[in-house]
Coordinates of C-alpha atoms and ligand atoms in Angstrom, one line a residue:
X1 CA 34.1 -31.9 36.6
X2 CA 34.1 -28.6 38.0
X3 CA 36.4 -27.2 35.7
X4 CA 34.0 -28.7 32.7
X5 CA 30.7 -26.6 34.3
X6 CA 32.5 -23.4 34.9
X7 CA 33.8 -23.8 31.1
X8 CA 30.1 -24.6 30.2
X9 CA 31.5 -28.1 28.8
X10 CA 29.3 -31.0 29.5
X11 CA 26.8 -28.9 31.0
X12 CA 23.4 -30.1 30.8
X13 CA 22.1 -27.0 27.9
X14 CA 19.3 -25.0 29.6
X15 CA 15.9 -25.7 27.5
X16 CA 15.2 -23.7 24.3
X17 CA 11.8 -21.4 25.5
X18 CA 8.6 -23.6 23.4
X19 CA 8.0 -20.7 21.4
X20 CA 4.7 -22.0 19.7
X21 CA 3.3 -22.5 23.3
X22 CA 4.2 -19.1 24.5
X23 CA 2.7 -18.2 21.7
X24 CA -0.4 -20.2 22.3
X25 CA -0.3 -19.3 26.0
X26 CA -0.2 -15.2 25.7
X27 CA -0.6 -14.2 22.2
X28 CA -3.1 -16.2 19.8
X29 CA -6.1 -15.1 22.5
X30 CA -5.9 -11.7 20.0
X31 CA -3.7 -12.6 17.3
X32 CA -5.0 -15.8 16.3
X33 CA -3.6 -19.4 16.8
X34 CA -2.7 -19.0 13.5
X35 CA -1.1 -15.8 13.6
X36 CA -3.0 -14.4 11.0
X37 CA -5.0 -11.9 13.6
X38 CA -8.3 -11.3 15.2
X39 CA -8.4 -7.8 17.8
X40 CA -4.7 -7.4 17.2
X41 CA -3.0 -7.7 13.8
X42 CA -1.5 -10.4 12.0
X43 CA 2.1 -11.5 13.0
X44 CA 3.5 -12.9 10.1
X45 CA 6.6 -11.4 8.6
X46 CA 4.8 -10.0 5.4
X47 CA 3.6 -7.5 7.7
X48 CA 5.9 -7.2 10.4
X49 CA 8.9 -6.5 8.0
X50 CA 7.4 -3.9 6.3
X51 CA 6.7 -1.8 9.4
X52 CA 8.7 0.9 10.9
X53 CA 8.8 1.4 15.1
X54 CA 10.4 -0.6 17.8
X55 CA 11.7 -3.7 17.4
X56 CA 9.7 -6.5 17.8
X57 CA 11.1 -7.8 21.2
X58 CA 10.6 -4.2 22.7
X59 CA 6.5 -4.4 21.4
X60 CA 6.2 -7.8 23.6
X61 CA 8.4 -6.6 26.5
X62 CA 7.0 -2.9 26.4
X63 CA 3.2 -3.2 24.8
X64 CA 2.2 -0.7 22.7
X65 CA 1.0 2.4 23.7
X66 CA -2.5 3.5 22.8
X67 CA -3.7 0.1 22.1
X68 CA -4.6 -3.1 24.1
X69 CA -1.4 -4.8 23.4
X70 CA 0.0 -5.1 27.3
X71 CA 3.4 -5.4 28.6
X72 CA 5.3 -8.8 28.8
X73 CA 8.3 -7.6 30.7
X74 CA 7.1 -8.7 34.1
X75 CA 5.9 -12.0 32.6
X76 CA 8.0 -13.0 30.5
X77 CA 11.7 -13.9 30.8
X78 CA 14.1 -12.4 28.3
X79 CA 14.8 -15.5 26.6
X80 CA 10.9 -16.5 26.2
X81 CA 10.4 -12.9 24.9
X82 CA 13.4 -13.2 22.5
X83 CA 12.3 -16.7 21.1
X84 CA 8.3 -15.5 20.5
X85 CA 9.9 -12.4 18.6
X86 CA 12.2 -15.3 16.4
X87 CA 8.9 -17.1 15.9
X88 CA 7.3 -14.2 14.4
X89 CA 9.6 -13.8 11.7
X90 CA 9.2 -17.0 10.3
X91 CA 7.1 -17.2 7.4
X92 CA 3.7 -19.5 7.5
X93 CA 4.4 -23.3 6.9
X94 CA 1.8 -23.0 3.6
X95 CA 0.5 -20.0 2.0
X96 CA -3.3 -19.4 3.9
X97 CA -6.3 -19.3 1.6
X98 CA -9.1 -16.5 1.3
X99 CA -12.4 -17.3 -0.2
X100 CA -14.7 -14.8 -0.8
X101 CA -16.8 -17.1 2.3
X102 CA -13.6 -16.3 4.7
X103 CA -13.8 -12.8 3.2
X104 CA -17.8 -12.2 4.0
X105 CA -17.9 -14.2 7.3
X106 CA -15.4 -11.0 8.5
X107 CA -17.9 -8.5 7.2
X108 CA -19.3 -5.8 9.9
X109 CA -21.4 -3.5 8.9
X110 CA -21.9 -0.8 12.2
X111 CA -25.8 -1.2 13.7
X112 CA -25.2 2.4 15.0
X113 CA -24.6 3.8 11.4
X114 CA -27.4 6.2 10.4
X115 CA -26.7 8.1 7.2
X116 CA -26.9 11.4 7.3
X117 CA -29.3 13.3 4.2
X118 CA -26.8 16.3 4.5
X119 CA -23.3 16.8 6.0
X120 CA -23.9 17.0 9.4
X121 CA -21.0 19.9 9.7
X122 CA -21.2 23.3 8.1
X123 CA -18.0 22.6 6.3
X124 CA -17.3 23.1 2.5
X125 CA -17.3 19.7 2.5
X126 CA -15.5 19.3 -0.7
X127 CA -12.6 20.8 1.3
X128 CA -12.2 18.6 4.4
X129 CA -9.2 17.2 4.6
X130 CA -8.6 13.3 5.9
X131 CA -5.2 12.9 7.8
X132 CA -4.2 9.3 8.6
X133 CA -2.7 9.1 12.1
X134 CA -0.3 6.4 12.0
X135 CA 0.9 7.0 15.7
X136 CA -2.5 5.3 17.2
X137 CA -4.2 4.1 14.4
X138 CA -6.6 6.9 13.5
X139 CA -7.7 9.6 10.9
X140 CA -8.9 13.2 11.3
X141 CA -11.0 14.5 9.9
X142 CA -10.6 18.3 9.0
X143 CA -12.3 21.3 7.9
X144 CA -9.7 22.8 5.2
X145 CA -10.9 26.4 6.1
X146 CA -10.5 26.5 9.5
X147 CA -8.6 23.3 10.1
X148 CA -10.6 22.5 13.1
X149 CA -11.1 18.7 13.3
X150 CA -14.9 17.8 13.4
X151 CA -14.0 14.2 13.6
X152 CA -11.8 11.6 14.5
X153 CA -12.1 8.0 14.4
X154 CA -9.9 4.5 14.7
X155 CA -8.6 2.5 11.8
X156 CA -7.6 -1.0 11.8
X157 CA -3.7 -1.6 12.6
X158 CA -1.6 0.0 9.8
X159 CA -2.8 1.6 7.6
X160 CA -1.3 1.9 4.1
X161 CA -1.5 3.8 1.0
X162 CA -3.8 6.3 0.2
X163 CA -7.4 6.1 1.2
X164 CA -9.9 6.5 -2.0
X165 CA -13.2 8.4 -2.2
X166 CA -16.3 7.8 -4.0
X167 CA -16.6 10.1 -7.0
X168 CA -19.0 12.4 -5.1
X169 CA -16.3 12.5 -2.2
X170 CA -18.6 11.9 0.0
X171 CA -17.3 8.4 1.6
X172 CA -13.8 7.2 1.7
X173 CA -12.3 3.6 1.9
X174 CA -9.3 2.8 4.5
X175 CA -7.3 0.0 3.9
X176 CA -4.4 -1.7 6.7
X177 CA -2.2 -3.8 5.7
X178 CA -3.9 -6.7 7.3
X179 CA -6.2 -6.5 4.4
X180 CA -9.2 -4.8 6.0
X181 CA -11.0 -2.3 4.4
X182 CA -12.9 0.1 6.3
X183 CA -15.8 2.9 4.6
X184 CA -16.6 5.4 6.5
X185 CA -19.1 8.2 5.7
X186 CA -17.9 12.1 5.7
X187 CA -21.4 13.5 5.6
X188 CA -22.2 11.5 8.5
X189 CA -18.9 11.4 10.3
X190 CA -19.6 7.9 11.0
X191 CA -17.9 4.6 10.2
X192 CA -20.3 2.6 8.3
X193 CA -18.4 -1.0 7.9
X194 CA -15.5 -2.9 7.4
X195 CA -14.4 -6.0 5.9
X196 CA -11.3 -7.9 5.6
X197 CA -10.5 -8.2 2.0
X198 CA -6.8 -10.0 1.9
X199 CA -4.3 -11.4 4.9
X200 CA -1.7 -9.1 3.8
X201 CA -2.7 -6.1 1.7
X202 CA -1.1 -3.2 -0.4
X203 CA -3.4 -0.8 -1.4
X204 CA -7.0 -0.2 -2.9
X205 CA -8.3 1.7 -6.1
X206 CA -11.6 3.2 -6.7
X207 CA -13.8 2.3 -9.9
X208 CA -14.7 5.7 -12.1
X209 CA -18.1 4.7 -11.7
X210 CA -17.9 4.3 -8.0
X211 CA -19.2 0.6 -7.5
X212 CA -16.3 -1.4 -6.8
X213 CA -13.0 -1.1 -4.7
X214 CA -10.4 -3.4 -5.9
X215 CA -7.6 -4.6 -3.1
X216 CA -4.0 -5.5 -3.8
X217 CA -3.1 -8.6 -1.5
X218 CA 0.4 -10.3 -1.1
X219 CA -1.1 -13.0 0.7
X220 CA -2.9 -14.6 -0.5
X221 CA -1.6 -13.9 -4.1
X222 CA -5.1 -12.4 -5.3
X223 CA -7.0 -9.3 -5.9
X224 CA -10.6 -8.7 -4.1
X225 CA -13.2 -6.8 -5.7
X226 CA -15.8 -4.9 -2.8
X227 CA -18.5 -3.6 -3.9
X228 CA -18.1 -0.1 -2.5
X229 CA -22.4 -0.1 -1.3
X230 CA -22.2 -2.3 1.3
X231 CA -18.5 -3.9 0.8
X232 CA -19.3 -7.3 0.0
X233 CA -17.0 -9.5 -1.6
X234 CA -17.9 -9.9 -5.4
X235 CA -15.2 -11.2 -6.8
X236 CA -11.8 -12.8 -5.5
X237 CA -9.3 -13.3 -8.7
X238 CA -6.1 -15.9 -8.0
X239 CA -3.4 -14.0 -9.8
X240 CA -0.7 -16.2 -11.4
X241 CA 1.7 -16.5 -14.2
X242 CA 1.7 -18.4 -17.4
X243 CA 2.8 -21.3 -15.9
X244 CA 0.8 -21.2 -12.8
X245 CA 3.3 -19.7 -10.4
X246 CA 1.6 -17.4 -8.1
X247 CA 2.2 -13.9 -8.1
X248 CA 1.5 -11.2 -5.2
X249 CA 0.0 -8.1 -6.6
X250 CA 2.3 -5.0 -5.6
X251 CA -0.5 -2.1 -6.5
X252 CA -3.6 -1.6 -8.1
X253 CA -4.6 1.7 -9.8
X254 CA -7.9 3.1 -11.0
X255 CA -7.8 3.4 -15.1
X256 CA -11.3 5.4 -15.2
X257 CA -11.4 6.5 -19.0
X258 CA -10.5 2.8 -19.6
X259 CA -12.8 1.5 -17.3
X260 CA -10.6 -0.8 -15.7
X261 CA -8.2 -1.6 -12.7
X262 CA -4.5 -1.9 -13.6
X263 CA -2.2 -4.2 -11.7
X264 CA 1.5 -4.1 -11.0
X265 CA 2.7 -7.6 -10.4
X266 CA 5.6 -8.4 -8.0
X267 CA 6.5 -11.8 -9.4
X268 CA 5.7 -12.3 -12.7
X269 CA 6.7 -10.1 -15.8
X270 CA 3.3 -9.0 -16.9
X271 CA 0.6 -6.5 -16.4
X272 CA -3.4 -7.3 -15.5
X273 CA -6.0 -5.1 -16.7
X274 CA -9.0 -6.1 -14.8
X275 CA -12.5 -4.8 -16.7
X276 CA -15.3 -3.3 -14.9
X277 CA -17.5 -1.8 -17.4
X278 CA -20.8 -3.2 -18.6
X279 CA -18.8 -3.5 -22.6
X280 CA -15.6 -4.8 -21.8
X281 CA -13.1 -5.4 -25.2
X282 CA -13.2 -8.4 -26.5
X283 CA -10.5 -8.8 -29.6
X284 CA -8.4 -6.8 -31.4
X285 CA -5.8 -6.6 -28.7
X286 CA -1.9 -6.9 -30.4
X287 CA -0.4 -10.0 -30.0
X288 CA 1.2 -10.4 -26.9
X289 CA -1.0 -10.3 -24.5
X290 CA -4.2 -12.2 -24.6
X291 CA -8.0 -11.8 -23.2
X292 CA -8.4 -15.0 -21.7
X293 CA -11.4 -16.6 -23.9
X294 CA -14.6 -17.1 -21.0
X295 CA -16.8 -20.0 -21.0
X296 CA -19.7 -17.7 -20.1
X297 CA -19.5 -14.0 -19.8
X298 CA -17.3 -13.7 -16.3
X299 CA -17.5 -10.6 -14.3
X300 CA -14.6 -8.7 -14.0
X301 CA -12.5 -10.3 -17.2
X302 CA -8.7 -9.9 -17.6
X303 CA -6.3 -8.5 -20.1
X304 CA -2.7 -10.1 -19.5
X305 CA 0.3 -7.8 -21.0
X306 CA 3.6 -9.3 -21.1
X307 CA 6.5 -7.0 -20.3
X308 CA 10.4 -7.2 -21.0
X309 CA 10.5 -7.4 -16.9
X310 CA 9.0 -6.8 -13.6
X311 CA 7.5 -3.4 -12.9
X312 CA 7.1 -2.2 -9.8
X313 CA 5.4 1.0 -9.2
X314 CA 3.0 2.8 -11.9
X315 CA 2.3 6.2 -13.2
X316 CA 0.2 7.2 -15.4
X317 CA 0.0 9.7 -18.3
X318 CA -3.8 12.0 -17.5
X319 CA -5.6 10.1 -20.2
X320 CA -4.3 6.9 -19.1
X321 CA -3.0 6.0 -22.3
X322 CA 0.5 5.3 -21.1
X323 CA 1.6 3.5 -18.2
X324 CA 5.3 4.2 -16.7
X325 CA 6.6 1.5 -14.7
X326 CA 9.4 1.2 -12.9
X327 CA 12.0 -2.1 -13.8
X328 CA 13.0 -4.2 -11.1
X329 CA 16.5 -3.4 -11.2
X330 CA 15.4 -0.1 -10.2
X331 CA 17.4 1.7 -12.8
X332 CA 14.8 2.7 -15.9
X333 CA 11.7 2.8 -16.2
X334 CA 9.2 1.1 -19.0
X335 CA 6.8 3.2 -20.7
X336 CA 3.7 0.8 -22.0
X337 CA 1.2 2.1 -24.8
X338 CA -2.4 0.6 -22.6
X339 CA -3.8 0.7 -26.3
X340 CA -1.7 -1.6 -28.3
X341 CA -0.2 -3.3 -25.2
X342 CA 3.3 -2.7 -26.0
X343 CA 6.1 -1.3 -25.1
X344 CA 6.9 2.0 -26.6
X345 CA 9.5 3.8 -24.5
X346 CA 12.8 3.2 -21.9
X347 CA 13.1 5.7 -19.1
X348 CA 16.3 6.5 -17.8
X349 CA 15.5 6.9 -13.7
X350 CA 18.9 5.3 -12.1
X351 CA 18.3 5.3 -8.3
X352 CA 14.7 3.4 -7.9
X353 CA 12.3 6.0 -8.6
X354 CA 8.9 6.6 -6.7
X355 CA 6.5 6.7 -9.7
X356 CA 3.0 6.7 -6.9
X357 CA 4.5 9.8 -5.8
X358 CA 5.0 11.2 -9.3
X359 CA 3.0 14.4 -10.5
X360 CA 2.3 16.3 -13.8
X361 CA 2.6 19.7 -14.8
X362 CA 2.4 21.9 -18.4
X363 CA 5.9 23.4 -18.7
X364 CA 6.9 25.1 -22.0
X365 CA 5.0 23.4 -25.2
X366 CA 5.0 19.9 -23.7
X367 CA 3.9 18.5 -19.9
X368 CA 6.3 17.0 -17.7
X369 CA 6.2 14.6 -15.2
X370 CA 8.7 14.4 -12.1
X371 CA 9.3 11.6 -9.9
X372 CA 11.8 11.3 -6.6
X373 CA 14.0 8.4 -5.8
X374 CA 14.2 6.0 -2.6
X375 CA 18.0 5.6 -3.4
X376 CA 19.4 8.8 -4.9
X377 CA 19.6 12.5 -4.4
X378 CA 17.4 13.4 -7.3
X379 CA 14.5 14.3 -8.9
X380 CA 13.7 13.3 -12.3
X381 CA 11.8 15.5 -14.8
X382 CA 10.3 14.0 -18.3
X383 CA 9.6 15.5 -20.9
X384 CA 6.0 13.2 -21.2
X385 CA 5.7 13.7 -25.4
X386 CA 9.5 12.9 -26.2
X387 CA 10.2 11.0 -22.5
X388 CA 13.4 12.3 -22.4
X389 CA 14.7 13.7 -19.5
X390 CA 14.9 17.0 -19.3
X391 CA 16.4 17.8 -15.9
X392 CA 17.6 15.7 -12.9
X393 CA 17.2 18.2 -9.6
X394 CA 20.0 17.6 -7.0
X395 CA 18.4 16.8 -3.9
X396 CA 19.5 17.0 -0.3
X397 CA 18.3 13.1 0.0
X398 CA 16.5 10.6 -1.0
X399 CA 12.5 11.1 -1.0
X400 CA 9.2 9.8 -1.0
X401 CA 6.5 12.2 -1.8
X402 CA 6.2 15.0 -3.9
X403 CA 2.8 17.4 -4.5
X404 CA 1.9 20.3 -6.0
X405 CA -1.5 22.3 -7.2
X406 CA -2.9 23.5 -10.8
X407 CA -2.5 27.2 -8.9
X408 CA 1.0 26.8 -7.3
X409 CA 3.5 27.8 -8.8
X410 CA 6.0 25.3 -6.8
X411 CA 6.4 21.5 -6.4
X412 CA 6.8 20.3 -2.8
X413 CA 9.5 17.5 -2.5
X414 CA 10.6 15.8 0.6
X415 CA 13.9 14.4 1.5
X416 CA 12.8 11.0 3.2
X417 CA 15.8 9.3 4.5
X418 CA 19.2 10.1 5.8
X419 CA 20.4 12.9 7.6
X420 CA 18.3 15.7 6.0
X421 CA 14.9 14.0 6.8
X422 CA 13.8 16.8 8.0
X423 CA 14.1 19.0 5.1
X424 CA 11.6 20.1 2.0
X425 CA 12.4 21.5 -0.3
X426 CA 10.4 23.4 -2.6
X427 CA 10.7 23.5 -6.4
X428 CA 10.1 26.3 -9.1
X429 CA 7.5 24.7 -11.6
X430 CA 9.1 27.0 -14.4
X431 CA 13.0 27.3 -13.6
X432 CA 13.0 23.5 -12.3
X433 CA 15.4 24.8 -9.6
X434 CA 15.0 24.4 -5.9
X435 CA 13.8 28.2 -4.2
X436 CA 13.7 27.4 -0.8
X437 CA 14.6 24.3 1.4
X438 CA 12.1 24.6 4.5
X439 CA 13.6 22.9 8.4
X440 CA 10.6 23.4 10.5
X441 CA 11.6 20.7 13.1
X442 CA 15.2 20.1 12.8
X443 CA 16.3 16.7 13.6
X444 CA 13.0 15.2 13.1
X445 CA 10.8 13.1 9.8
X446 CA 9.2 16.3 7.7
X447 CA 7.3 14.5 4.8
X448 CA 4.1 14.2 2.5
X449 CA 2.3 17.0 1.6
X450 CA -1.0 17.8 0.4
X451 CA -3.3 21.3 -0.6
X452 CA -6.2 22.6 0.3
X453 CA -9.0 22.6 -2.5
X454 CA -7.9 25.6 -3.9
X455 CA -4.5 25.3 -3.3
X456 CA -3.9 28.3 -1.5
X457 CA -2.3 26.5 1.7
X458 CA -0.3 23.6 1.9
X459 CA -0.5 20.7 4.7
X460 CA 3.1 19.0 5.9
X461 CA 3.3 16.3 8.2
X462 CA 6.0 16.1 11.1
X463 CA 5.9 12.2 10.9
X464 CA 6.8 12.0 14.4
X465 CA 4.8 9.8 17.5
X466 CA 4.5 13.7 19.2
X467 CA 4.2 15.3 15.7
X468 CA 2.1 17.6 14.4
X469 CA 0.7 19.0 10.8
X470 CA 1.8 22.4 9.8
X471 CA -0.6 24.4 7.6
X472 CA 1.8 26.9 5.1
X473 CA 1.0 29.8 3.2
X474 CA 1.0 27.8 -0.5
X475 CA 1.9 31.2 -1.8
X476 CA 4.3 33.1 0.7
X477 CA 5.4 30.0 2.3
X478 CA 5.2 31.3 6.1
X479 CA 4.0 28.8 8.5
X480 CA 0.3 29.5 9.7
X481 CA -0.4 27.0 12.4
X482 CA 0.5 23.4 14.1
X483 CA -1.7 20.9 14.4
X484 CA -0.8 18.3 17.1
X485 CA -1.0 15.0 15.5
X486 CA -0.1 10.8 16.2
X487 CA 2.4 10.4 13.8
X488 CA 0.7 11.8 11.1
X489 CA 1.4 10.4 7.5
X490 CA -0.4 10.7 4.5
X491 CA -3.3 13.8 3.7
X492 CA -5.9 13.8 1.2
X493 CA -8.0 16.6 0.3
X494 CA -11.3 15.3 -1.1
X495 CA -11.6 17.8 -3.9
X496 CA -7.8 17.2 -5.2
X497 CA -8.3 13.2 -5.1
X498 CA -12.0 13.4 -7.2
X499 CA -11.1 15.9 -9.4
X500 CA -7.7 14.0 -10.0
X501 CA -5.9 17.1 -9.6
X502 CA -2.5 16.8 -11.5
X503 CA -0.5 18.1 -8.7
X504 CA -1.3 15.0 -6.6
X505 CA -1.3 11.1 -7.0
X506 CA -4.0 9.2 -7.6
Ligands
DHE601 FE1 3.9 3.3 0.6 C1 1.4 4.9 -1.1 C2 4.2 1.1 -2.0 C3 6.6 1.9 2.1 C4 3.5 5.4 3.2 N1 3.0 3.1 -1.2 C5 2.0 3.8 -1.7 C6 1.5 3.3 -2.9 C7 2.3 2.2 -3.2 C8 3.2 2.1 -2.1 C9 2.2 1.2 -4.4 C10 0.4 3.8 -3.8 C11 -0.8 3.2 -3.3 C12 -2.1 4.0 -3.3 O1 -2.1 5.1 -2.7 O2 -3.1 3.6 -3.8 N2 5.2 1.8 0.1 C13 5.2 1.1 -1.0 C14 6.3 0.1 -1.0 O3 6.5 -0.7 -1.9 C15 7.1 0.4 0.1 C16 8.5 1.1 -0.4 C17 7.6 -0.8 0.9 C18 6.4 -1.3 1.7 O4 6.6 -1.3 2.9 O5 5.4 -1.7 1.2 C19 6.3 1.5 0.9 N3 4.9 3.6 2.3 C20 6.0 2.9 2.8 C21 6.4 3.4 4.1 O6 7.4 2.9 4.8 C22 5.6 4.5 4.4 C23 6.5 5.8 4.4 C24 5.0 4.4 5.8 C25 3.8 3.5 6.0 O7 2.8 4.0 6.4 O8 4.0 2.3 5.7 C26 4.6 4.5 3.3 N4 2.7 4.9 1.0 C27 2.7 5.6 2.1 C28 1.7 6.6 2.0 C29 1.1 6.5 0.8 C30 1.8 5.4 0.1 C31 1.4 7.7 3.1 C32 0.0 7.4 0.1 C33 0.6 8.6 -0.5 C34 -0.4 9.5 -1.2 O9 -0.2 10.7 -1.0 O10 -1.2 9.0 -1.9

């Protein structure tokens, strides 16, 4: 007998922690019964897995700091904080819905909101500068003369992708990926509203006319059309397959000479085209794809393309005529003619190229287009008339981001992952050869850039908790100033994104 408890064998087994009822007892008061999230974010594993930090058992024993998520440690036992974190990661027993009701009844529009009839700064204010603070869940808002911030305010939890601004720059549209969209108003430096479009989101895309925002959800598997005046819901469209299988929508992208919203679908092997215009076409499309014939003239009407396979991550050519899309075995990509609605072209981009991060320059008789890759040490370079590839730039790792400006004569490209994180490298636009390979804080994440308006200094991020923005000399590239930053991540320069600047994504 006591040979069979020392060995563990017979012993009665000490209870499994109830994790649902730790959960109930501690958690749901913020993060909803449910999980899907009410003052603290969802916790479902759409979201959890796709975000970078501490594990999730250090978050409940630890808290996180700058927030009102408290630490467990002293209330929780190991085990019970081990099982919630287990709990976490399992997916939702049925796939929630989101009506455009569940949508509105989130709507908050701010009472203290009083737009302003001028910018309230002295500002260029086609030059400020918006950096997204990942670190606590803000944005700054800078003046891209003097870099001085005039304003800086909290996001919701997450924040991902880039924010869009209206075509007169002067608001801008935040979007988490809990699916809430926030507008906030430069002129005024106020937040004006948000709403929660989706339960898991990926990213937003301005109309060319400035009316609507369209939001790319994962779950549930739609896309939610704001109107951009006062972000009500107008529109939620269930995205789904020929034969009904649902689809989550990986991106959406702004098509403005088409006057439509383009849709990158994660499941099925097709691409949306979602009209916004007051004439949207009607017939004439070629053969395989069809405009699904309305009842009564709908709102919002969609063009279904079928591809060869699933494409991931778009690019597009500056007249939006072509669409490059990368395949889901991340080794070419598909070039799609948005006219006919076929494909035209195969890419050859081994190593899962980053076509958001892609950018466009004239070079020789012809423009090019480079992208980076999340799993090789390259840059590609294509030749956009013939799509050949016309270089492939040996990097120091894989990266994510890549910028550049009409007036620079370099492309910025960062090496993302791996031991050279820290490094960026910058590229001659005419010799296609890295010039210089910049280590301004050896050891840590140097990535994403972004110009001023006129291109004459370049903003970096050190993507660290205690990081900072460094403002270069575009030209000379000496460093200028640090600006001390929450684990700064994207920066977008209101000018660049309006006047879709080629150097930068869109
Ligand atoms: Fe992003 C943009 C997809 C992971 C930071 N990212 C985008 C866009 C897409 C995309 C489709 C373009 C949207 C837009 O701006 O409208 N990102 C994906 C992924 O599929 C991927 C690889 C996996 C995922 O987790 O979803 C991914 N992205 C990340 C990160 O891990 C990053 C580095 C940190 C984070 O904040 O999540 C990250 N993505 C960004 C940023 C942009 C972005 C900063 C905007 C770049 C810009 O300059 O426009």
């Amino acid at each position: 007998m006591v040979l069979a408890a020392t060995m563990g064998l017979g012993a009665p087994a000490a209870a499994e922690p109830d994790a649902k009822a730790l959960f109930a007892e501690h958690c749901a008061e913020c993060h909803a019964e449910n999980r899907l999230g009410g003052v603290g974010p969802a916790l479902i594993p759409e979201t959890l897995g796709r975000m970078w930090g501490p594990k999730l058992e250090a978050v409940i024993a630890d808290g996180r700091p700058a927030t009102q998520m408290p630490a467990f440690a002293e209330t929780l036992a190991t085990d019970q904080i081990a099982a919630i974190a287990r709990y976490l990661e399992e997916p939702l027993p049925e796939t929630p819905r989101w009506s455009v009701e569940d949508a509105m009844a989130t709507r908050e529009l701010s009472a203290e909101y009083k737009p302003a009839d001028a910018p309230v700064f002295t500002a260029d204010p086609m030059n400020i500068t918006l950096v997204v603070e990942t670190g606590d869940h803000h944005v700054s808002v800078l003046d891209g003369d003097t870099f001085e911030v005039l304003n800086r305010f909290p996001t919701p939890f997450a924040v991902h992708g880039g924010p869009k601004f209206s075509p007169d720059g002067r608001y801008v549209f935040v979007m988490s990926r809990d699916g809430w969209v926030q507008k906030y108003d430069i002129w005024s430096l106020q937040i004006v509203g948000q709403v929660r479009a989706g339960l898991n989101s990926r990213n937003i895309a301005m109309s060319g006319d400035g009316k609507w925002l369209a939001v790319a959800n994962y779950l549930p598997q739609t896309l939610t059309i704001l109107s951009t005046e006062d972000l009500s819901v107008q529109k939620v469209i269930d995205v789904t397959g020929p034969d009904g299988t649902p689809s989550r929508v990986s991106a959406v992208y702004q098509a403005p000479p088409r006057e439509s919203f383009v849709l990158a679908l994660k499941d099925v092997p097709q691409v949306w085209e979602v009209f916004y215009g007051a004439n949207p076409p009607q017939m004439g499309f070629a053969h395989d794809y069809r405009m699904e014939p309305p009842v009564k003239p709908e709102p919002f009407p969609v063009r279904k393309i079928t591809v060869s396979d699933i494409m991931d991550d778009f690019f597009f050519d500056l007249d939006y005529e072509h669409l490059i899309g990368a395949s889901r075995d991340g080794e070419h990509g598909i070039v799609l003619d948005m006219v006919i609605g076929q494909e035209v072209a195969n890419l050859d981009l081994p190593g899962m190229p980053h076509l958001g991060s892609g950018i466009t320059w004239p070079w020789h008789d012809t423009t090019v287009m480079a992208t980076p890759h999340l799993k090789g040490n390259t840059i590609s370079v294509i030749d956009m008339e013939s799509w050949k590839t016309v270089k492939e730039i040996e990097t120091l790792g894989p990266g994510f981001f890549m910028r550049s400006h009409s007036t620079s004569p370099y492309v910025w490209a960062d090496v993302f992952f791996g031991p050279n994180k820290d490094k960026m490298h910058i590229i001659d636009k005419e010799s296609l050869e890295i010039v210089k390979t910049l280590d301004p804080a050896p050891g840590k994440v140097v990535a994403h850039v972004e110009f001023t308006k006129d291109g004459e200094e370049a903003l970096v991020s050190i993507w660290e908790d205690d990081g900072a923005v460094i403002v270069y000399d575009a030209k000379t590239l000496e460093e200028i100033k640090r600006l001390p930053m929450r684990k700064p991540s994207g920066k977008y320069n209101v000018w660049n994104k309006i006047s879709f600047e080629a150097g930068t994504s869109h």
